[in-house]
Coordinates of C-alpha atoms and ligand atoms in Angstrom, one line a residue:
X143 CA -0.6 5.7 -29.0
X144 CA 1.3 3.6 -31.6
X145 CA -0.6 3.9 -34.9
X146 CA 1.7 2.3 -37.3
X147 CA 0.8 -1.4 -37.9
X148 CA 4.4 -2.5 -38.6
X149 CA 5.5 -1.0 -35.3
X150 CA 2.5 -2.6 -33.5
X151 CA 3.4 -6.0 -34.9
X152 CA 7.0 -5.6 -34.0
X153 CA 6.1 -4.7 -30.3
X154 CA 3.7 -7.7 -30.1
X155 CA 6.6 -10.0 -31.3
X156 CA 9.0 -8.4 -28.9
X157 CA 6.7 -9.0 -26.0
X158 CA 6.1 -12.7 -26.5
X159 CA 9.3 -14.1 -27.7
X160 CA 12.3 -15.3 -25.9
X161 CA 10.3 -15.3 -22.7
X162 CA 11.5 -17.5 -19.8
X163 CA 8.4 -18.4 -17.9
X164 CA 8.3 -17.2 -14.3
X165 CA 5.6 -17.9 -11.7
X166 CA 3.7 -15.9 -9.2
X167 CA 3.8 -16.6 -5.5
X168 CA 0.9 -18.0 -3.8
X169 CA -0.1 -16.2 -0.6
X170 CA 1.0 -17.9 2.6
X171 CA -1.5 -19.5 5.0
X172 CA -3.3 -17.1 7.3
X173 CA -1.5 -16.2 10.4
X174 CA -4.5 -14.9 12.3
X175 CA -6.9 -17.0 14.3
X176 CA -10.0 -15.7 12.5
X177 CA -11.4 -18.3 10.2
X178 CA -13.1 -15.9 7.8
X179 CA -9.8 -14.3 6.8
X180 CA -8.9 -17.6 5.0
X181 CA -11.5 -16.8 2.3
X182 CA -9.4 -13.8 1.2
X183 CA -6.1 -15.6 1.2
X184 CA -7.8 -18.3 -0.9
X185 CA -8.7 -15.8 -3.5
X186 CA -5.0 -15.3 -4.2
X187 CA -4.5 -19.0 -4.5
X188 CA -7.1 -19.0 -7.4
X189 CA -5.2 -16.1 -9.0
X190 CA -4.5 -15.9 -12.0
X191 CA -7.6 -18.0 -12.7
X192 CA -9.3 -14.9 -11.4
X193 CA -8.7 -13.3 -14.8
X194 CA -10.1 -16.3 -16.8
X195 CA -13.1 -15.5 -19.1
X196 CA -16.5 -15.0 -17.4
X197 CA -20.1 -14.5 -18.4
X198 CA -19.5 -10.7 -18.3
X199 CA -16.4 -9.2 -20.0
X200 CA -13.3 -8.8 -17.8
X201 CA -12.4 -5.0 -17.8
X202 CA -8.8 -4.7 -16.6
X203 CA -7.6 -1.3 -15.4
X204 CA -4.8 0.3 -13.4
X205 CA -5.1 2.8 -10.7
X206 CA -7.8 4.2 -8.4
X207 CA -8.7 7.0 -10.8
X208 CA -10.6 4.5 -13.1
X209 CA -14.3 4.3 -12.0
X210 CA -15.0 0.7 -11.2
X211 CA -18.7 1.7 -10.5
X212 CA -19.2 2.8 -14.1
X213 CA -17.7 -0.4 -15.5
X214 CA -19.9 -2.4 -13.2
X215 CA -23.0 -0.4 -14.0
X216 CA -22.3 -1.2 -17.7
X217 CA -22.2 -4.9 -17.2
X218 CA -18.4 -5.3 -17.1
X219 CA -16.4 -7.1 -14.5
X220 CA -13.9 -4.6 -13.3
X221 CA -10.5 -6.0 -12.3
X222 CA -7.6 -3.9 -11.0
X223 CA -4.5 -5.2 -12.5
X224 CA -1.8 -3.4 -10.4
X225 CA 0.6 -6.0 -9.3
X226 CA 3.9 -6.0 -7.5
X227 CA 5.4 -9.5 -8.2
X228 CA 9.1 -9.7 -8.1
X229 CA 9.1 -12.9 -10.1
X230 CA 7.9 -10.9 -13.0
X231 CA 10.4 -8.1 -12.8
X232 CA 13.3 -9.8 -14.7
X233 CA 10.9 -10.5 -17.5
X234 CA 9.8 -6.9 -17.6
X235 CA 13.4 -5.7 -17.6
X236 CA 14.2 -7.8 -20.6
X237 CA 12.2 -5.5 -22.9
X238 CA 12.3 -2.1 -21.0
X239 CA 15.0 -1.1 -18.5
X240 CA 16.1 -1.9 -15.1
X241 CA 15.7 1.8 -14.2
X242 CA 12.0 2.2 -14.1
X243 CA 9.5 1.7 -11.4
X244 CA 9.3 -1.9 -10.3
X245 CA 5.5 -2.0 -10.5
X246 CA 5.7 -1.3 -14.2
X247 CA 8.3 -3.9 -14.8
X248 CA 6.2 -6.4 -12.9
X249 CA 3.1 -5.5 -14.9
X250 CA 5.1 -6.0 -18.2
X251 CA 6.5 -9.3 -17.0
X252 CA 3.0 -10.5 -16.0
X253 CA 1.7 -9.6 -19.5
X254 CA 4.6 -11.4 -21.0
X255 CA 3.8 -14.5 -18.9
X256 CA 0.2 -14.5 -20.1
X257 CA -0.9 -13.7 -16.6
X258 CA -3.8 -11.5 -17.6
X259 CA -5.0 -13.6 -20.5
X260 CA -8.7 -13.5 -19.8
X261 CA -8.9 -9.7 -20.0
X262 CA -11.1 -8.6 -22.6
X263 CA -10.8 -4.8 -22.3
X264 CA -8.1 -2.7 -20.9
X265 CA -8.2 0.8 -19.5
X266 CA -5.0 2.8 -18.5
X267 CA -5.2 6.3 -17.2
X268 CA -2.7 9.1 -17.5
X269 CA -2.1 9.0 -13.7
X270 CA 1.7 9.0 -13.9
X271 CA 4.3 9.2 -16.6
X272 CA 5.2 5.6 -16.2
X273 CA 1.6 4.4 -16.6
X274 CA 1.2 6.8 -19.5
X275 CA 4.1 5.2 -21.4
X276 CA 2.9 1.8 -20.4
X277 CA -0.3 2.3 -22.3
X278 CA 1.8 2.8 -25.4
X279 CA 3.5 -0.5 -24.9
X280 CA 0.3 -2.5 -24.0
X281 CA -2.2 -0.9 -26.4
X282 CA -1.0 -2.9 -29.5
X283 CA -1.5 -6.1 -27.5
X284 CA -5.2 -5.8 -27.0
X285 CA -7.9 -4.7 -29.5
X286 CA -10.2 -3.2 -26.9
X287 CA -8.0 -0.5 -25.3
X288 CA -8.9 2.8 -23.7
X289 CA -6.4 5.5 -22.6
X290 CA -8.2 7.7 -20.1
X291 CA -6.7 11.3 -20.0
X292 CA -7.1 13.2 -16.7
X293 CA -5.8 16.5 -15.6
X294 CA -3.3 16.0 -12.8
X295 CA -4.5 18.9 -10.6
X296 CA -7.2 17.7 -8.2
X297 CA -9.2 20.9 -7.5
X298 CA -12.7 19.9 -8.1
X299 CA -14.1 23.4 -9.2
X300 CA -11.3 23.7 -11.8
X301 CA -11.3 20.1 -13.2
X302 CA -14.8 18.6 -12.7
X303 CA -15.8 19.4 -16.4
X304 CA -12.7 17.6 -17.7
X305 CA -13.1 14.6 -15.4
X306 CA -16.7 14.2 -16.4
X307 CA -15.8 14.5 -20.0
X308 CA -13.1 11.8 -19.7
X309 CA -15.5 9.5 -17.9
X310 CA -18.1 10.1 -20.5
X311 CA -15.7 9.1 -23.2
X312 CA -15.0 5.9 -21.2
X313 CA -18.8 5.3 -21.2
X314 CA -19.0 5.8 -25.0
X315 CA -16.0 3.4 -25.4
X316 CA -17.6 0.8 -23.1
X317 CA -21.0 1.1 -24.8
X318 CA -19.4 0.2 -28.0
X319 CA -17.6 -2.8 -26.7
X320 CA -20.0 -4.2 -24.1
X321 CA -23.0 -3.2 -26.2
X322 CA -25.0 -1.7 -23.5
X323 CA -26.3 1.8 -22.6
X324 CA -25.9 3.5 -19.3
X325 CA -28.6 5.3 -17.4
X326 CA -29.2 6.8 -13.9
X327 CA -30.9 3.7 -12.5
X328 CA -27.9 1.4 -13.4
X329 CA -25.5 4.0 -12.0
X330 CA -27.3 4.4 -8.8
X331 CA -27.6 0.5 -8.3
X332 CA -23.8 0.2 -8.9
X333 CA -23.0 3.1 -6.5
X334 CA -25.1 1.6 -3.8
X335 CA -23.3 -1.8 -4.1
X336 CA -19.8 -0.1 -3.9
X337 CA -21.0 2.1 -1.0
X338 CA -22.0 -1.1 0.9
X339 CA -18.3 -2.3 0.3
X340 CA -17.1 1.0 1.7
X341 CA -19.3 0.8 4.7
X342 CA -17.9 -2.7 5.7
X343 CA -14.3 -1.6 5.0
X344 CA -14.8 1.3 7.3
X345 CA -16.2 -1.0 10.1
X346 CA -13.2 -3.2 9.7
X347 CA -10.8 -0.2 9.7
X348 CA -12.3 1.3 12.8
X349 CA -12.3 -2.1 14.5
X350 CA -8.6 -2.5 13.8
X351 CA -7.9 1.0 15.2
X352 CA -9.6 0.0 18.5
X353 CA -8.4 -3.6 18.7
X354 CA -4.7 -4.2 17.8
X355 CA -3.6 -7.7 16.8
X356 CA -6.9 -9.4 16.0
X357 CA -7.0 -8.6 12.2
X358 CA -3.2 -8.6 11.6
X359 CA -1.5 -6.1 9.2
X360 CA -1.0 -8.7 6.5
X361 CA -4.6 -9.8 6.8
X362 CA -5.7 -6.1 6.4
X363 CA -3.7 -5.7 3.2
X364 CA -4.8 -9.1 1.8
X365 CA -8.4 -8.1 2.4
X366 CA -7.9 -4.7 0.8
X367 CA -6.0 -6.1 -2.3
X368 CA -8.7 -8.9 -2.7
X369 CA -11.0 -6.1 -3.7
X370 CA -8.8 -5.6 -6.8
X371 CA -9.9 -9.1 -8.1
X372 CA -13.3 -10.0 -6.6
X373 CA -16.7 -8.5 -7.2
X374 CA -17.9 -5.9 -4.8
X375 CA -20.8 -8.2 -3.7
X376 CA -18.4 -11.3 -3.1
X377 CA -15.9 -9.0 -1.2
X378 CA -18.6 -7.3 1.0
X379 CA -20.1 -10.8 1.9
X380 CA -16.7 -12.1 2.9
X381 CA -15.7 -8.9 4.7
X382 CA -18.9 -8.8 6.7
X383 CA -18.4 -12.4 7.9
X384 CA -14.9 -11.4 8.9
X385 CA -16.1 -8.4 10.8
X386 CA -18.8 -10.2 12.6
X387 CA -16.3 -12.9 13.6
X388 CA -13.9 -10.3 14.8
X389 CA -16.3 -8.4 17.1
X390 CA -17.5 -11.7 18.6
X391 CA -14.0 -13.0 19.2
X392 CA -13.1 -13.8 22.8
X393 CA -9.4 -13.0 22.0
X394 CA -8.3 -9.8 23.7
X395 CA -6.7 -7.1 21.7
X396 CA -2.9 -6.9 22.3
X397 CA -2.0 -3.8 24.4
X398 CA 1.9 -3.7 24.0
X399 CA 2.3 -3.4 20.3
X400 CA 3.6 -0.2 18.6
X401 CA 0.7 1.0 16.4
X402 CA 1.9 2.7 13.2
X403 CA 0.5 4.5 10.1
X404 CA 1.8 3.3 6.7
X405 CA 2.1 6.1 4.1
X406 CA 3.7 6.3 0.6
X407 CA 3.6 4.0 -2.4
X408 CA 1.0 1.4 -2.9
X409 CA 1.6 -2.0 -1.3
X410 CA 0.4 -4.6 -3.7
X411 CA 0.2 -8.3 -3.4
X412 CA 2.5 -10.3 -3.2
X413 CA 5.2 -7.8 -2.2
X414 CA 4.2 -7.7 1.5
X415 CA 7.8 -7.9 2.9
X416 CA 7.4 -4.6 5.0
X417 CA 4.3 -6.2 6.7
X418 CA 6.1 -9.4 7.5
X419 CA 8.9 -7.6 9.0
X420 CA 6.6 -5.3 11.1
X421 CA 4.7 -8.3 12.3
X422 CA 7.9 -10.2 13.2
X423 CA 8.9 -7.2 15.3
X424 CA 5.6 -7.3 17.2
X425 CA 4.4 -4.0 15.8
X426 CA 1.3 -3.3 13.7
X427 CA 0.2 -1.1 10.8
X428 CA -3.0 0.1 12.4
X429 CA -4.1 2.1 9.3
X430 CA -2.7 3.6 6.1
X431 CA -3.1 6.2 3.4
X432 CA -2.2 4.0 0.4
X433 CA -4.2 3.9 -2.8
X434 CA -4.1 0.0 -2.7
X435 CA -6.0 0.0 0.6
X436 CA -7.6 2.8 2.6
X437 CA -7.3 5.3 -0.4
X438 CA -9.1 2.7 -2.6
X439 CA -11.9 1.6 -0.2
X440 CA -12.6 4.1 2.4
X441 CA -14.4 7.1 0.6
X442 CA -18.0 6.5 -0.2
X443 CA -19.7 8.1 -3.2
X444 CA -22.0 10.9 -2.0
X445 CA -24.7 11.8 -4.5
X446 CA -26.4 15.2 -4.2
X447 CA -28.2 15.1 -7.6
X448 CA -29.4 11.7 -8.8
X449 CA -29.4 12.4 -12.5
X450 CA -26.8 10.6 -14.8
X451 CA -24.6 13.7 -14.9
X452 CA -25.0 14.3 -11.2
X453 CA -24.0 10.7 -10.4
X454 CA -21.0 10.8 -12.8
X455 CA -19.7 14.1 -11.1
X456 CA -20.1 12.3 -7.7
X457 CA -18.1 9.4 -8.9
X458 CA -15.4 11.9 -10.1
X459 CA -15.3 13.5 -6.7
X460 CA -14.4 10.1 -5.2
X461 CA -11.8 9.0 -7.7
X462 CA -10.1 12.2 -8.7
X463 CA -10.8 15.1 -6.4
X464 CA -10.4 13.1 -3.2
X465 CA -7.2 11.5 -4.4
X466 CA -4.2 11.8 -2.2
X467 CA -1.8 10.5 -4.8
X468 CA 1.3 12.7 -5.5
X469 CA 0.8 12.2 -9.2
X470 CA -1.8 15.0 -8.6
X471 CA -0.8 18.5 -7.6
X472 CA -3.0 20.7 -5.2
X473 CA -3.5 17.8 -2.7
X474 CA -0.3 18.1 -0.5
X475 CA -2.1 20.1 2.4
X476 CA -4.9 17.5 2.4
X477 CA -2.5 14.6 2.4
X478 CA -0.4 16.0 5.3
X479 CA -3.6 16.9 7.3
X480 CA -4.8 13.3 6.8
X481 CA -1.6 11.9 8.1
X482 CA -1.5 14.2 11.2
X483 CA -5.3 13.5 11.8
X484 CA -4.9 9.8 11.6
X485 CA -1.9 9.7 14.0
X486 CA -3.3 12.0 16.6
X487 CA -7.0 11.0 16.6
X488 CA -6.0 7.4 17.0
X489 CA -3.0 7.9 19.2
X490 CA -0.6 6.1 16.9
X491 CA 3.0 5.8 17.8
X492 CA 4.5 6.8 14.5
X493 CA 4.6 6.8 10.7
X494 CA 6.4 4.6 8.2
X495 CA 6.7 6.3 4.8
X496 CA 7.2 3.6 2.1
X497 CA 8.8 4.6 -1.1
X498 CA 9.0 2.1 -4.0
X499 CA 12.4 2.8 -5.5
X500 CA 12.4 4.8 -8.7
X501 CA 9.0 6.2 -8.1
X502 CA 9.8 9.8 -7.9
X503 CA 6.5 11.4 -7.1
X504 CA 6.4 9.7 -3.6
X505 CA 10.1 10.4 -3.0
X506 CA 10.1 14.1 -3.9
X507 CA 7.6 15.1 -1.2
X508 CA 9.1 13.2 1.7
X509 CA 11.5 15.8 2.8
X510 CA 8.6 18.3 3.4
X511 CA 6.5 15.7 5.1
X512 CA 9.4 14.8 7.3
X513 CA 9.8 18.4 8.5
X514 CA 6.1 18.9 9.1
X515 CA 5.9 15.7 11.1
X516 CA 8.9 16.7 13.0
X517 CA 7.2 20.1 13.9
X518 CA 4.2 18.2 15.1
X519 CA 6.3 15.8 17.2
X520 CA 5.3 12.8 15.0
X521 CA 8.2 10.2 14.6
X522 CA 8.6 9.1 10.9
X523 CA 10.8 6.5 9.2
X524 CA 11.5 6.6 5.5
X525 CA 11.9 3.2 3.8
X526 CA 13.0 3.0 0.2
X527 CA 12.8 -0.5 -1.3
X528 CA 12.5 -2.5 -4.5
X529 CA 10.4 -5.6 -4.8
X530 CA 12.3 -8.7 -3.8
X531 CA 14.0 -10.1 -0.7
X532 CA 17.6 -8.6 -1.0
X533 CA 17.1 -5.8 1.6
X534 CA 15.0 -7.6 4.2
X535 CA 17.7 -7.7 6.9
X536 CA 18.5 -4.0 6.4
X537 CA 15.0 -2.9 6.6
X538 CA 14.5 -5.1 9.6
X539 CA 17.4 -3.4 11.4
X540 CA 16.1 0.1 10.6
X541 CA 12.5 -0.6 11.7
X542 CA 13.8 -2.3 14.8
X543 CA 15.8 0.8 15.7
X544 CA 12.8 3.0 15.0
X545 CA 10.6 0.9 17.3
X546 CA 13.2 1.3 20.0
X547 CA 13.1 5.0 19.7
X548 CA 9.3 4.9 19.8
X549 CA 9.7 2.8 23.0
X550 CA 12.0 5.4 24.7
X551 CA 9.4 8.2 23.7
X552 CA 6.8 6.6 25.9
Ligands
SF4_807 S1 0.1 5.6 -6.8 FE1 -1.3 7.1 -7.8 S2 -1.0 6.7 -9.9 FE2 -0.1 5.0 -8.8 S3 -2.0 3.6 -8.7 FE3 -1.9 4.8 -6.9 S4 -3.3 6.5 -7.3 FE4 -2.8 5.6 -9.2
SF4_808 S1 4.7 3.4 -8.3 FE1 5.0 5.5 -9.0 S2 5.9 5.5 -11.1 FE2 5.2 3.4 -10.5 S3 3.2 3.2 -11.5 FE3 2.8 3.9 -9.4 S4 2.9 6.1 -9.4 FE4 3.7 5.4 -11.3

């Protein structure tokens, strides 16, 4: 972290001078016929007001490795700040470089545009090199800042002690700033609220796998991304209403759609161009492995030992040991097994592997994934893209050709 006060002040000035204001896009109107999906889209219309000060401190964080349950149990309001907004990229590039991951540029641009103004506390984990260096740039801008170090090897036996130790350091930090103490009862209550969210997300995921075209691909990613900014109680209530409406709907699921699995880099609001293209071509993302949707919401926390330490260990198991992110090592076999299992069990037609340009960790593993999927007769298309609309036509042509091949395979 930057310790020298002169450097800190310089960085602060650099961030907030000569800034041309840019504006975020508002989510488009819902395309689906289900009325309860509108609640999720409406959340993004209130954004960035979502970050405005609240009764509880707003604790902003990046990445799924940060334990929201612990923040919640300590009386904070956890808000995941990952954002993929093209309108902020130029502003991010003005003070960094064009040649870094677009998510990082978008985050920097959002900070420069005062988008996250109501955030009281910021947590950044050492999940990838880009986020690690981002912590250095952002820490001088906020007094209550925590850098969470994590080993990037996801074997539970080898690393659980270090993960628990990192989470305990986070607890100490939050105790100091939120002025509250943690205990097993608070942790258990928080875990139960988040597990309820997981249960409803699983019901919706399973429903979509059985019934194509009712909750569209964009709806699905909007509802998953809404969990970044809404409380778990609010999200679960809205998602349950959507699920109940979906199972009651008279509308028949659509049979002739190509059903796909989406893997690779996180898809984060508002950069949903891949989804718009897929829907335009009458195909569907039936499920995914992304850390912004299924990888964020699907796994429950399973507590074997209901003591404070036992619960913290169980939380580590969900956030670190189960992570399929390529920033970790030791999880490639699990990742490829998950892809094959999701495709074969659900009879999906193929895989789209999406790579955010300049994110090397996702790109480096693709050649192996491609060969293994080929060996298993699973068609896969690799799409590399930036944020922004410049390559929409090119991506559309490639997905169209891929869907034609899938059609010939049937
Ligand atoms: S891709 Fe990996 S490092 Fe990036 S937010 Fe997702 S889990 Fe975290
Ligand atoms: S997209 Fe890749 S490089 Fe960018 S923040 Fe996520 S993991 Fe890091």
